[in-house]
CSV table of C-alpha atoms in Angstrom, one decimal:
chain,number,residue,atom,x,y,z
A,1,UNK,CA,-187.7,60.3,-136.6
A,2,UNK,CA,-185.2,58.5,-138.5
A,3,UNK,CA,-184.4,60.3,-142.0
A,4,UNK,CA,-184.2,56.8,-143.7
A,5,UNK,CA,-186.9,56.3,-146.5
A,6,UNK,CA,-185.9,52.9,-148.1
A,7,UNK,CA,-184.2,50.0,-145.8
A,8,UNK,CA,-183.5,46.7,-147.9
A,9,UNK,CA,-182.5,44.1,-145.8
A,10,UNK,CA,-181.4,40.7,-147.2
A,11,UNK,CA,-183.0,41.0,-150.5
A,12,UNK,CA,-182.9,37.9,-153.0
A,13,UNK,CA,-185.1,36.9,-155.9
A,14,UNK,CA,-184.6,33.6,-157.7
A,15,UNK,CA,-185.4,32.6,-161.2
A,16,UNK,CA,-186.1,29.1,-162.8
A,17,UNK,CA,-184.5,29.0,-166.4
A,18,UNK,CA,-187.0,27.0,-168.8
A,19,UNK,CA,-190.3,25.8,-167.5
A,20,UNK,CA,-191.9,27.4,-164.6
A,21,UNK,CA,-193.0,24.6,-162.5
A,22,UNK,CA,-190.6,22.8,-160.5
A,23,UNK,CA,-191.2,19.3,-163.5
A,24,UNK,CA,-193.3,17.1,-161.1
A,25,UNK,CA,-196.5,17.5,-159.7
A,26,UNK,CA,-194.9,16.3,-156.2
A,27,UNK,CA,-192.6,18.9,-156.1
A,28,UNK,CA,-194.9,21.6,-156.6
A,29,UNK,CA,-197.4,20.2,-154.0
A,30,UNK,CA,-194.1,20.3,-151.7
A,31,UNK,CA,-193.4,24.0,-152.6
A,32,UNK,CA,-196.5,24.7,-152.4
A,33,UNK,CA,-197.4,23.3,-148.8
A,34,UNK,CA,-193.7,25.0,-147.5
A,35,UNK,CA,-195.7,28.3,-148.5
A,36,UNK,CA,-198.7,27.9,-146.6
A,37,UNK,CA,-196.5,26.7,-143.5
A,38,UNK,CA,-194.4,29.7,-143.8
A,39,UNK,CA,-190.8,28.3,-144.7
A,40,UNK,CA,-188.2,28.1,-147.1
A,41,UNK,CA,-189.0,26.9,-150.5
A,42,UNK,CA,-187.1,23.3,-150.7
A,43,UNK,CA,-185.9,24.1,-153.9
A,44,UNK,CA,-184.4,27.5,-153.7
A,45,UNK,CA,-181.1,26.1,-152.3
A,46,UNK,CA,-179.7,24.7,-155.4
A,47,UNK,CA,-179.6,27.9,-157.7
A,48,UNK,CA,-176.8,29.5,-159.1
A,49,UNK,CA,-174.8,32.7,-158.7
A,50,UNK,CA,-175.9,34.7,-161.6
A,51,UNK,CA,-173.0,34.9,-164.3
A,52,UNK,CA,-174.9,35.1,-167.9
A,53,UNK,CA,-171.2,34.4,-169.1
A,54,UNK,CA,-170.9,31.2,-168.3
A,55,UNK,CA,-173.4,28.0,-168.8
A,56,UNK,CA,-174.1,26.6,-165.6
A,57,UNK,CA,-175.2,23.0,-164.3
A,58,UNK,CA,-178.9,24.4,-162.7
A,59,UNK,CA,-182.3,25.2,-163.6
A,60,UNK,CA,-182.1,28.2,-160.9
A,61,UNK,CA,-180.6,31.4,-161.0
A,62,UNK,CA,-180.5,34.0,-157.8
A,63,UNK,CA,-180.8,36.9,-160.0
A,64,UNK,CA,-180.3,38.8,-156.8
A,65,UNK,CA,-178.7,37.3,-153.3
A,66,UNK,CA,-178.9,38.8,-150.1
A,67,UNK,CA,-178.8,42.6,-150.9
A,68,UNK,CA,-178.5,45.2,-148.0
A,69,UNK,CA,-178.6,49.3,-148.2
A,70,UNK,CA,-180.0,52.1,-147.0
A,71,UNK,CA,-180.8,55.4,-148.6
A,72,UNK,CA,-181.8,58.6,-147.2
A,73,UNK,CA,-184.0,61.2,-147.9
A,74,UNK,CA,-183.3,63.7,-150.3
A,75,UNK,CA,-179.9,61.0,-151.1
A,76,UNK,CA,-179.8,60.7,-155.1
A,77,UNK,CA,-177.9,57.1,-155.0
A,78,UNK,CA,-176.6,55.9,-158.1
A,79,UNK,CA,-176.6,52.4,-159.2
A,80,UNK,CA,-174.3,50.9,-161.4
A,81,UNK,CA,-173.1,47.5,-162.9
A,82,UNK,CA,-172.6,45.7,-165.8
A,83,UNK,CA,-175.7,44.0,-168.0
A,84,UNK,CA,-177.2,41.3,-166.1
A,85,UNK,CA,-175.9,42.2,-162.8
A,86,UNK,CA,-179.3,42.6,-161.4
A,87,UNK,CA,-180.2,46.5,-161.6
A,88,UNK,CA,-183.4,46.1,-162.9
A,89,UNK,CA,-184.4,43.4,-161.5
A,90,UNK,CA,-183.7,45.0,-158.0
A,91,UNK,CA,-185.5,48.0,-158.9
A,92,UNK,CA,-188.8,45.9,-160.0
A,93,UNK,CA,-188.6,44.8,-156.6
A,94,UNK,CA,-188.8,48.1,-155.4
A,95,UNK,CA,-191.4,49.6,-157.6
A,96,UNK,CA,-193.6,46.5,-156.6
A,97,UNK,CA,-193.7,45.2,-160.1
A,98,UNK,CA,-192.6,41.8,-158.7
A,99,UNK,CA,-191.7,39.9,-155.4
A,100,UNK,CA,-188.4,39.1,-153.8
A,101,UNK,CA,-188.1,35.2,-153.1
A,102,UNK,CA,-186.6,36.0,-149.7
A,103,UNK,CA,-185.9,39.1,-147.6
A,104,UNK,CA,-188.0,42.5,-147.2
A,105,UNK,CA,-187.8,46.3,-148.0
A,106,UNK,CA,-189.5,49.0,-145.7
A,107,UNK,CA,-190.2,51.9,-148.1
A,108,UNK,CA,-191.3,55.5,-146.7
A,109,UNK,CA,-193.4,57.5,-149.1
A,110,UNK,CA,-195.0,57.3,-152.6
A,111,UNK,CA,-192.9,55.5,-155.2
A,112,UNK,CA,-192.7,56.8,-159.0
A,113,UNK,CA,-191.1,54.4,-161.4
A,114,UNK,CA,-189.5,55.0,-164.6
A,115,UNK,CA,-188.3,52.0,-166.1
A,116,UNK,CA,-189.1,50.9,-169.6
A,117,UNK,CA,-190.3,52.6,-172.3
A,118,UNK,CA,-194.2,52.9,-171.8
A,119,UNK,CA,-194.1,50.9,-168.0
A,120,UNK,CA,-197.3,52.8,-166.4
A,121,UNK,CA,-199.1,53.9,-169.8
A,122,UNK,CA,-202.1,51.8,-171.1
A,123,UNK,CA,-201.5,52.2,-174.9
A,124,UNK,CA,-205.0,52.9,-175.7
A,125,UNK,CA,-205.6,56.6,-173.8
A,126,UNK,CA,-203.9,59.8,-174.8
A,127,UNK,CA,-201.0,61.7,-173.0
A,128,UNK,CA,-203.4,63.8,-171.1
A,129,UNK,CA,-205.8,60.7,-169.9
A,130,UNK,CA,-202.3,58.7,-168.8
A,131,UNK,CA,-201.0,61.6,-167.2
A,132,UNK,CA,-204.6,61.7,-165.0
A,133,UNK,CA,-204.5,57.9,-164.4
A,134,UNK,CA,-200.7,58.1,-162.9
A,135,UNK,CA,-201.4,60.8,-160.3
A,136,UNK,CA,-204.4,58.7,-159.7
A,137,UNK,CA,-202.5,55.6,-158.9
A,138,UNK,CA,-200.2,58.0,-157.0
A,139,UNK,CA,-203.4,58.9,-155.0
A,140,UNK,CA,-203.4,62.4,-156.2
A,141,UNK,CA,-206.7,64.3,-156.2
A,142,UNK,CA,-207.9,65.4,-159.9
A,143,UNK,CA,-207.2,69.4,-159.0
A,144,UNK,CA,-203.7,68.9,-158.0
A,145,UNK,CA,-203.2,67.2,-161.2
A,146,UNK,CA,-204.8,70.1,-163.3
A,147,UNK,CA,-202.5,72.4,-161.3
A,148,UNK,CA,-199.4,70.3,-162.8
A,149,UNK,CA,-200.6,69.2,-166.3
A,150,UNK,CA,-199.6,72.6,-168.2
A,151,UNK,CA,-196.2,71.9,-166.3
A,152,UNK,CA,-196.1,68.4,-167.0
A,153,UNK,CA,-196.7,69.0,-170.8
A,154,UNK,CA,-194.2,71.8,-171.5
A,155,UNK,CA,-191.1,69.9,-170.1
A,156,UNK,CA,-192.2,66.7,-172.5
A,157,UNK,CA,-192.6,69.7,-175.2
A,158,UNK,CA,-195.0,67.2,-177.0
A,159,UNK,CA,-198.3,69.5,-176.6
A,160,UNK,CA,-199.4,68.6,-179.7
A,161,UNK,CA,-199.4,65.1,-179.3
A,162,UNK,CA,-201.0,65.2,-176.0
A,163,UNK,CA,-204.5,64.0,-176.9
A,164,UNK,CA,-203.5,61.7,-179.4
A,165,UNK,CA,-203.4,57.9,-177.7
A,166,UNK,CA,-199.4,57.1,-176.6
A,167,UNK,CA,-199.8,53.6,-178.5
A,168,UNK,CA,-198.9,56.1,-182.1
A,169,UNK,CA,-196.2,58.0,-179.8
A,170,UNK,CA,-192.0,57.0,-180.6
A,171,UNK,CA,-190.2,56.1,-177.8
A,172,UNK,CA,-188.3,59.4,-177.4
A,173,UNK,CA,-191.8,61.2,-176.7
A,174,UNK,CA,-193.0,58.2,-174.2
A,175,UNK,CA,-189.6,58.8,-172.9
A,176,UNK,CA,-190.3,62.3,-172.3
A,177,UNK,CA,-193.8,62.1,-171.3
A,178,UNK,CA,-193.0,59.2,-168.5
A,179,UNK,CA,-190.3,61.5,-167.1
A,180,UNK,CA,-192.7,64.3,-167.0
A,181,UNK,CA,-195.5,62.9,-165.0
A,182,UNK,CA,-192.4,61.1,-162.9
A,183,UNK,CA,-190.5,64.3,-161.9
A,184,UNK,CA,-193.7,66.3,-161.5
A,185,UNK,CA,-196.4,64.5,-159.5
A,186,UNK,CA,-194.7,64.7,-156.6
A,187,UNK,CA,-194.0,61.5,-155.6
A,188,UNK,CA,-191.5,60.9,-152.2
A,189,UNK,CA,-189.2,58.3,-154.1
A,190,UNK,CA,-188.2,58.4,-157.6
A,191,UNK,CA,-187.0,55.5,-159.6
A,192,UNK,CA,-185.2,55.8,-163.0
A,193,UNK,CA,-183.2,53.0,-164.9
A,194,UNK,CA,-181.6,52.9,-167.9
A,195,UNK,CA,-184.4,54.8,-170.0
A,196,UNK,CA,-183.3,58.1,-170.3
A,197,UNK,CA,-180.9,56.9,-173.1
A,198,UNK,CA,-183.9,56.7,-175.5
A,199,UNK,CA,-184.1,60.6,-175.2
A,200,UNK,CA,-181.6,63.1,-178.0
A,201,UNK,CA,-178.9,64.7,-175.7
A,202,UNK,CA,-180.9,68.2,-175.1
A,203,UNK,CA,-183.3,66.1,-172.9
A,204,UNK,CA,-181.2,64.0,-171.3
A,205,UNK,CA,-179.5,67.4,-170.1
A,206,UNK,CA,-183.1,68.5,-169.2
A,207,UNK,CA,-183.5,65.1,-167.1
A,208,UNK,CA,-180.3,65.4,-165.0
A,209,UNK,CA,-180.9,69.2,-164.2
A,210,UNK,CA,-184.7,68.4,-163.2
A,211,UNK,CA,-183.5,65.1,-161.1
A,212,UNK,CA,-180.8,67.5,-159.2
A,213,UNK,CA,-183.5,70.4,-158.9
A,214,UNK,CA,-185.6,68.2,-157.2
A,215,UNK,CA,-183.3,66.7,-155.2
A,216,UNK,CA,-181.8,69.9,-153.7
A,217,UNK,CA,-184.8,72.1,-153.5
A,218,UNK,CA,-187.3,69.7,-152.6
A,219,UNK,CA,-186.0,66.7,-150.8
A,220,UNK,CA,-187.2,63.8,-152.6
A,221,UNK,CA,-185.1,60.4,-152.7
A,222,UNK,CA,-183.8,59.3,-156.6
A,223,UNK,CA,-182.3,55.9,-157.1
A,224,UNK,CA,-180.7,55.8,-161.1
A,225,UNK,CA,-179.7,53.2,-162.6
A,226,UNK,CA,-177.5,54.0,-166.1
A,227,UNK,CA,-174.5,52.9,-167.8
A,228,UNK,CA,-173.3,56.6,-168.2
A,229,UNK,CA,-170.6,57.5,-165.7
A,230,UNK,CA,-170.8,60.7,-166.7
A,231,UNK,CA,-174.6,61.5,-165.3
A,232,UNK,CA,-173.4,59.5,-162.5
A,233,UNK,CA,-170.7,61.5,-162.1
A,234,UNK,CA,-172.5,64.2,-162.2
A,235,UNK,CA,-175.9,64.0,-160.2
A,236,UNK,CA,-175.3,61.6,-157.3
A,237,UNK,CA,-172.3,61.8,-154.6
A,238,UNK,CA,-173.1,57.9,-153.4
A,239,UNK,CA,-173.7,54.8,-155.7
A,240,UNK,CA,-174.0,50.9,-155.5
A,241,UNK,CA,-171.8,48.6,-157.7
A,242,UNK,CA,-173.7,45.6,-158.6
A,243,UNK,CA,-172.2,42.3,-159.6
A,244,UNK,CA,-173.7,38.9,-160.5
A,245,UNK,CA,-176.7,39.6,-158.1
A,246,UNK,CA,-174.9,40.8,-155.5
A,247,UNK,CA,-173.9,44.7,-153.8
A,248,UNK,CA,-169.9,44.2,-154.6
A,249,UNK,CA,-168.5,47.7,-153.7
A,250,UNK,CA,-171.2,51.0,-151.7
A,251,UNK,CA,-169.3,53.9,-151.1
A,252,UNK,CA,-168.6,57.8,-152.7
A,253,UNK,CA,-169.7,58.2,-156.4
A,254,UNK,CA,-165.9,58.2,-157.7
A,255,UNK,CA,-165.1,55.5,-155.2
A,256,UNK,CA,-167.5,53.4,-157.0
A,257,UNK,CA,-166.8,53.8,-160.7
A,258,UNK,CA,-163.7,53.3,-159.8
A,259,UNK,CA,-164.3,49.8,-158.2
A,260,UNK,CA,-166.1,49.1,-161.2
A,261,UNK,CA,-163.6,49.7,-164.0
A,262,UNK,CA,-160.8,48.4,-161.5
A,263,UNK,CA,-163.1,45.0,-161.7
A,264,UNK,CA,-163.5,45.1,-165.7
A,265,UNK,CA,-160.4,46.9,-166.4
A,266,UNK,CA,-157.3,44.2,-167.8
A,267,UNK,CA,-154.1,44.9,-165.8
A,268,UNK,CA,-151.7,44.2,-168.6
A,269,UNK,CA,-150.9,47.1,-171.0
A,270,UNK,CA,-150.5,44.6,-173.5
A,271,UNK,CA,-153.6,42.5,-174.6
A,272,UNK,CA,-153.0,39.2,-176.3
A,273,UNK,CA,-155.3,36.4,-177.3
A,274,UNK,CA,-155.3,33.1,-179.5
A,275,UNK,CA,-156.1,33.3,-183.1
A,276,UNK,CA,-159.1,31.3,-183.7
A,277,UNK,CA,-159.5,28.6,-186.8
A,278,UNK,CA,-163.4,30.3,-187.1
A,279,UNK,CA,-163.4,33.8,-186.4
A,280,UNK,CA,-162.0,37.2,-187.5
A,281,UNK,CA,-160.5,38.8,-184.3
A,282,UNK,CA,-158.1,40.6,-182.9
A,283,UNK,CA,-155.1,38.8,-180.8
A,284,UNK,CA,-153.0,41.4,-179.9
A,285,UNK,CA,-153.2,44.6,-178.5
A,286,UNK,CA,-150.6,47.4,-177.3
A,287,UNK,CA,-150.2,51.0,-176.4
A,288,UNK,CA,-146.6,52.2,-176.6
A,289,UNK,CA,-146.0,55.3,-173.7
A,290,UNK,CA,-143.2,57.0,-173.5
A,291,UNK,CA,-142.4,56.5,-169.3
A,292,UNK,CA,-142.0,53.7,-167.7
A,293,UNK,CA,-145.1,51.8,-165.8
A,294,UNK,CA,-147.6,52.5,-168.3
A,295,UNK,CA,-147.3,56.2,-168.1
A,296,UNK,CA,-147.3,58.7,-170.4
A,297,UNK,CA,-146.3,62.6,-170.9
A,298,UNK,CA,-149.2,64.6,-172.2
A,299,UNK,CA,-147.9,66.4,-175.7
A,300,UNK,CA,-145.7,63.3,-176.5
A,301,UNK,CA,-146.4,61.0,-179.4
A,302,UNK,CA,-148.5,58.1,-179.1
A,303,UNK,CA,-148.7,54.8,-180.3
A,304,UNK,CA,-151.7,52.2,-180.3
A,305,UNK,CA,-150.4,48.7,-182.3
A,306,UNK,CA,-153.5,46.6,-182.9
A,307,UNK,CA,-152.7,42.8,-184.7
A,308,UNK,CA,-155.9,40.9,-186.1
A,309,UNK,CA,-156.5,37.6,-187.8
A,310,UNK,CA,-158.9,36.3,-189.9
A,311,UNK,CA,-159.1,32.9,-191.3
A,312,UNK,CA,-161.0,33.7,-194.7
A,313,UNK,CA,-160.9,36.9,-196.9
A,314,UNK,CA,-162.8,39.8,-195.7
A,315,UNK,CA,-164.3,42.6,-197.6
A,316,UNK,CA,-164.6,46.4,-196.4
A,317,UNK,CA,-162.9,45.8,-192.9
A,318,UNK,CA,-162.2,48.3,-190.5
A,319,UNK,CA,-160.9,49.0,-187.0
A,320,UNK,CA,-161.0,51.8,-184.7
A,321,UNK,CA,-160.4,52.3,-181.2
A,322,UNK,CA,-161.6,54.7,-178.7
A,323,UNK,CA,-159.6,56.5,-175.7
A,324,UNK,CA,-161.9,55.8,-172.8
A,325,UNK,CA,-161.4,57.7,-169.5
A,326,UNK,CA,-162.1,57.0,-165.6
A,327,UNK,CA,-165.7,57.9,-166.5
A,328,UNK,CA,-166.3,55.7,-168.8
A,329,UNK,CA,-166.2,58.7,-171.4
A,330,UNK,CA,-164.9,58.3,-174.9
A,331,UNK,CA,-162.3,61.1,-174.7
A,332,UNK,CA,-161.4,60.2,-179.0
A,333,UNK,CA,-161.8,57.7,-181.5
A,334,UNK,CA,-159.7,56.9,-184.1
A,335,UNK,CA,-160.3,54.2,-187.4
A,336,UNK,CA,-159.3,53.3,-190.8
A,337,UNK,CA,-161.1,51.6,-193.4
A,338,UNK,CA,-159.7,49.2,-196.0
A,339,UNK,CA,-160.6,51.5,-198.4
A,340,UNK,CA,-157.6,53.6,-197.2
A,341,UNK,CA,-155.6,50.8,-196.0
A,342,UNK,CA,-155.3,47.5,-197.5
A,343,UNK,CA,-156.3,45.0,-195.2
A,344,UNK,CA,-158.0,41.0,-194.4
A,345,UNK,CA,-158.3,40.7,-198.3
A,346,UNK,CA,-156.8,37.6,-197.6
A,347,UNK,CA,-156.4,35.2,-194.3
A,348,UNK,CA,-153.8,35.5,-192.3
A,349,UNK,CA,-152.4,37.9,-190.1
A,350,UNK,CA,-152.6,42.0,-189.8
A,351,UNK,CA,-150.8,44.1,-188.0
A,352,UNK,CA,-151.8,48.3,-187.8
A,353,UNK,CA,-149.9,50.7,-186.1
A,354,UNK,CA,-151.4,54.3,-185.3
A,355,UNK,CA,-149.5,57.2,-184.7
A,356,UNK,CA,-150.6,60.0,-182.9
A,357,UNK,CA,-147.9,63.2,-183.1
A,358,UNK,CA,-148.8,64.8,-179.8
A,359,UNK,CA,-151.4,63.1,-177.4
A,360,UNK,CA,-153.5,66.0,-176.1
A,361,UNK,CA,-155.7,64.6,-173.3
A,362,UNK,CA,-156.1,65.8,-169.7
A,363,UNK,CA,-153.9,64.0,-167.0
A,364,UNK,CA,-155.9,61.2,-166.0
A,365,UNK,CA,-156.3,57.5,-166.0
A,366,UNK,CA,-157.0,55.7,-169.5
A,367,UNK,CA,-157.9,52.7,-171.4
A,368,UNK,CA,-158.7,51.1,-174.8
A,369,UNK,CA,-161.9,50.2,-176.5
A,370,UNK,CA,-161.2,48.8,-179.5
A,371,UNK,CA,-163.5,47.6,-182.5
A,372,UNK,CA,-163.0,44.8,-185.7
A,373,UNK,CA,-165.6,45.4,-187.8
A,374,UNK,CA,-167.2,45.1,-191.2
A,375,UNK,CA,-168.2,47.7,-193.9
A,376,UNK,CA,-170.2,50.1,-192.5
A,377,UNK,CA,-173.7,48.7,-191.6
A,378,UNK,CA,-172.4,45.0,-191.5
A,379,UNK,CA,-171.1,42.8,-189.1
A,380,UNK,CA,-169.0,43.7,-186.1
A,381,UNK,CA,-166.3,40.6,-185.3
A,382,UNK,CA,-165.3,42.2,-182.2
A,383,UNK,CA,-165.1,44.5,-179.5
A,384,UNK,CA,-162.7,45.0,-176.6
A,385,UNK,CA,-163.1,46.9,-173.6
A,386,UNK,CA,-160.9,48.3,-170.8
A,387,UNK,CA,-157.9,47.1,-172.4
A,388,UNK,CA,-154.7,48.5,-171.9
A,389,UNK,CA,-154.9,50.9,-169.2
A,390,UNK,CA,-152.2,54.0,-168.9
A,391,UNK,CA,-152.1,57.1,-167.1
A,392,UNK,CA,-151.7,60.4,-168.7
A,393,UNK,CA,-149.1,63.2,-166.3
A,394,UNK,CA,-149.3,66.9,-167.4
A,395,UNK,CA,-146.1,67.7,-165.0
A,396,UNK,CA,-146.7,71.6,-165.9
A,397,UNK,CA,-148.4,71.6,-168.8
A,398,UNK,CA,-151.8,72.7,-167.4
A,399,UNK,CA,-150.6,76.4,-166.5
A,400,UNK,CA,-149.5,76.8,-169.8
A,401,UNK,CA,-152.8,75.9,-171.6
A,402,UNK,CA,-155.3,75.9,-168.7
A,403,UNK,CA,-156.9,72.7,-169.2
A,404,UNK,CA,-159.2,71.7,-166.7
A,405,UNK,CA,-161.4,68.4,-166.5
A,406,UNK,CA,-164.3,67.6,-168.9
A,407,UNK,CA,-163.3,70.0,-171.5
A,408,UNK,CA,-161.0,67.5,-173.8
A,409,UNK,CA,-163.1,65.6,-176.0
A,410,UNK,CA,-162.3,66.2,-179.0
A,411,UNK,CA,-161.1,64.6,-182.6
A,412,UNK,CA,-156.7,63.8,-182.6
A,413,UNK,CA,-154.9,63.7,-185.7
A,414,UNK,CA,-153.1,60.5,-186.6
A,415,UNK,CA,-151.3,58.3,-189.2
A,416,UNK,CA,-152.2,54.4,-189.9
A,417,UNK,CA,-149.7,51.6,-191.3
A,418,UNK,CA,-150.4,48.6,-192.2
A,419,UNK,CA,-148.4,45.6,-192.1
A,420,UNK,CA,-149.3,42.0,-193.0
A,421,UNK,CA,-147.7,39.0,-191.8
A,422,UNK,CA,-149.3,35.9,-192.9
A,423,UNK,CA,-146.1,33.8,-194.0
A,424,UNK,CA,-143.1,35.0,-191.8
A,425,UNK,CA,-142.3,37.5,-194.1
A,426,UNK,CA,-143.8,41.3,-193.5
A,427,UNK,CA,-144.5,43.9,-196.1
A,428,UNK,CA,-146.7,47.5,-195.6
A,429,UNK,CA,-149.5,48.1,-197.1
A,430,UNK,CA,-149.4,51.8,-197.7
């Protein structure tokens, strides 16, 4: 008996942007009789690939296209991809929440989904009737529910809540409710998207251990979908890179990531861009190693040169920038405020420099998020992400401190200048 529990084969599912009917009554007799004869809908072939970056010329948008995998049991496959690349709308597809235009999955066992706050509560019951009418649905009897409920309500750790109706709950407690009944009513296949990011850390800790435990011990197939390469990372050894609709990398866990920030990640270790005549942003971004090839020795001093314009005045701006590793992990983050440093009070041109006296990170591969922003609370002009990339080398360094991986977050020390060129001529702002 083969050990596969979920075979997709040639998934797609295609959207129409704006109205749902084709826009003539012809047309949707024509779709209509190609259904009833069994064939292609005639007006499927002219969709797009999806890209929500750029405006395209049709109505129709394959949100997926022709997606193939297998997954075995007791496999906890991660899935991973940028916003819009079709995670959830794959995973609907599994969970039978909605239809694939073309193509089939065979699924083996009972399917439990988690993915939005609330999906699979009716508002109006408690915690303690919705926890009854999922294992229900799951076609579980009403004694093996009793035998799980006191189980059920002590990992959510909202039993005082539980006979009050979910529509007065916040999402962190239907977050922990729906992942209760999820990870405890047994089902075969478990389904989790982004939703566990609702939850405070201590929970989301509780999640991951509970998703390995069952795993491991008990065999049952997880497919999770988050944005966190860390809990990927961390709980699945095989994940899917999804790109405008389509699979674009399977493979190992760090195989994957690693495809994906390849794909995002810009090449150059200097970023540059245009000023604009309307917008406050930045246009030029650098960080100075100290070896050739965008490498860097671990100890050494650091520097991160970020230029912005803005063509008006600006009041209470600020910019930051975070250290991002191969995980997708902020490893420190860094800012200054105009407060503290003079800066956008009028148009033109600003140019910061950071300085950090001895870079303490973990040998590793690195890149820049950086952030223009307002006064605290206010409008954010810009962010960057996996800009200049650089590599960290430790040569020795790690038998002298015994570092090891995942223990260097932590806040750096570091001084700010800044310098504005608006006119030709430069002065610092101090």
């Amino acid at each position: 008996m083969s050990d596969t529990v979920i075979q997709v084969d040639t998934i797609s599912k295609l959207y129409q942007l704006g109205e749902i009917s084709t826009g003539t009554l012809s047309r949707d007799v024509s779709r209509w009789w190609a259904r009833v004869r069994g064939q292609e809908d005639p007006f499927q072939k002219i969709g797009e690939a999806n890209d929500r970056t750029i405006k395209g010329t049709s109505d129709y948008v394959w949100a997926l296209k022709d997606i193939s995998f297998e997954v075995k049991q007791g496999e906890v496959l991660g899935i991973i991809g940028r916003n819009g690349a079709g995670k959830s709308t794959f995973l609907k597809i599994l969970s039978r929440i909605t239809k694939p235009t073309s193509g089939r999955i065979r699924v083996k066992g009972r399917i439990a989904s988690l993915l939005e706050v609330g999906t699979g509560f009716h508002p109006e019951l408690t915690g303690r009737e919705n926890i009854f009418l999922n294992g229900a649905i799951l076609g579980m009897t009403k004694a093996e529910i009793r035998a799980k409920f006191d189980e059920i309500v002590d990992f959510a750790g909202i039993e005082r809540y539980i006979d009050t109706p979910v529509k007065r709950y916040s999402s962190g407690m239907y977050v922990r409710l729906a992942f209760a009944v999820a990870a405890h009513l047994e089902p075969e296949i478990l389904v989790i998207d982004e939703v566990l990011a609702v939850g405070d850390a201590e929970f989301q800790k509780k999640c991951l251990g509970k998703m390995k435990d069952v795993s491991e011990r008990e065999g049952r197939t997880i497919l999770f979908v988050s944005h966190d390469m860390s809990a990927i990372s961390t709980l699945t050894q095989r994940a899917i890179l999804m790109d405008h609709g389509q699979v674009s990398h399977i493979g190992t866990t760090p195989e994957t990531i690693n495809a994906y920030l390849n794909r995002y990640v810009k090449k150059n270790l200097i970023y540059t861009a245009p000023p604009s005549d309307s917008r406050p942003q930045i246009i030029r971004a650098e960080v100075k190693t100290n070896l050739p090839n965008n490498h860097h020795t671990c100890l050494a001093p650091l520097v991160v040169e970020i230029d912005v314009h803005t063509p008006f005045p600006l009041r209470g701006a600020s910019i930051s920038f975070q250290v991002v590793n191969n995980r997708d992990q902020p490893i420190t983050h860094l800012w200054t405020f105009d407060s503290e440093r003079p800066m956008c009070r009028e148009a033109g041109i600003y140019q910061l420099r950071c300085d950090i006296q001895a870079f303490r990170v973990y040998m590793g591969n690195y890149t820049l998020k950086v952030y223009f922003s307002g006064p605290p609370g206010g409008e954010t002009y810009q962010i960057l992400e996996y800009i200049c990339p650089f590599t960290v080398e430790m040569f020795e360094l790690y038998r002298e401190f015994k570092w090891y991986p995942g223990t260097c977050t932590y806040l750096e020390n570091a001084e700010w200048v800044v310098k504005k060129s608006a006119t030709g001529s430069s002065h610092y702002l101090l």
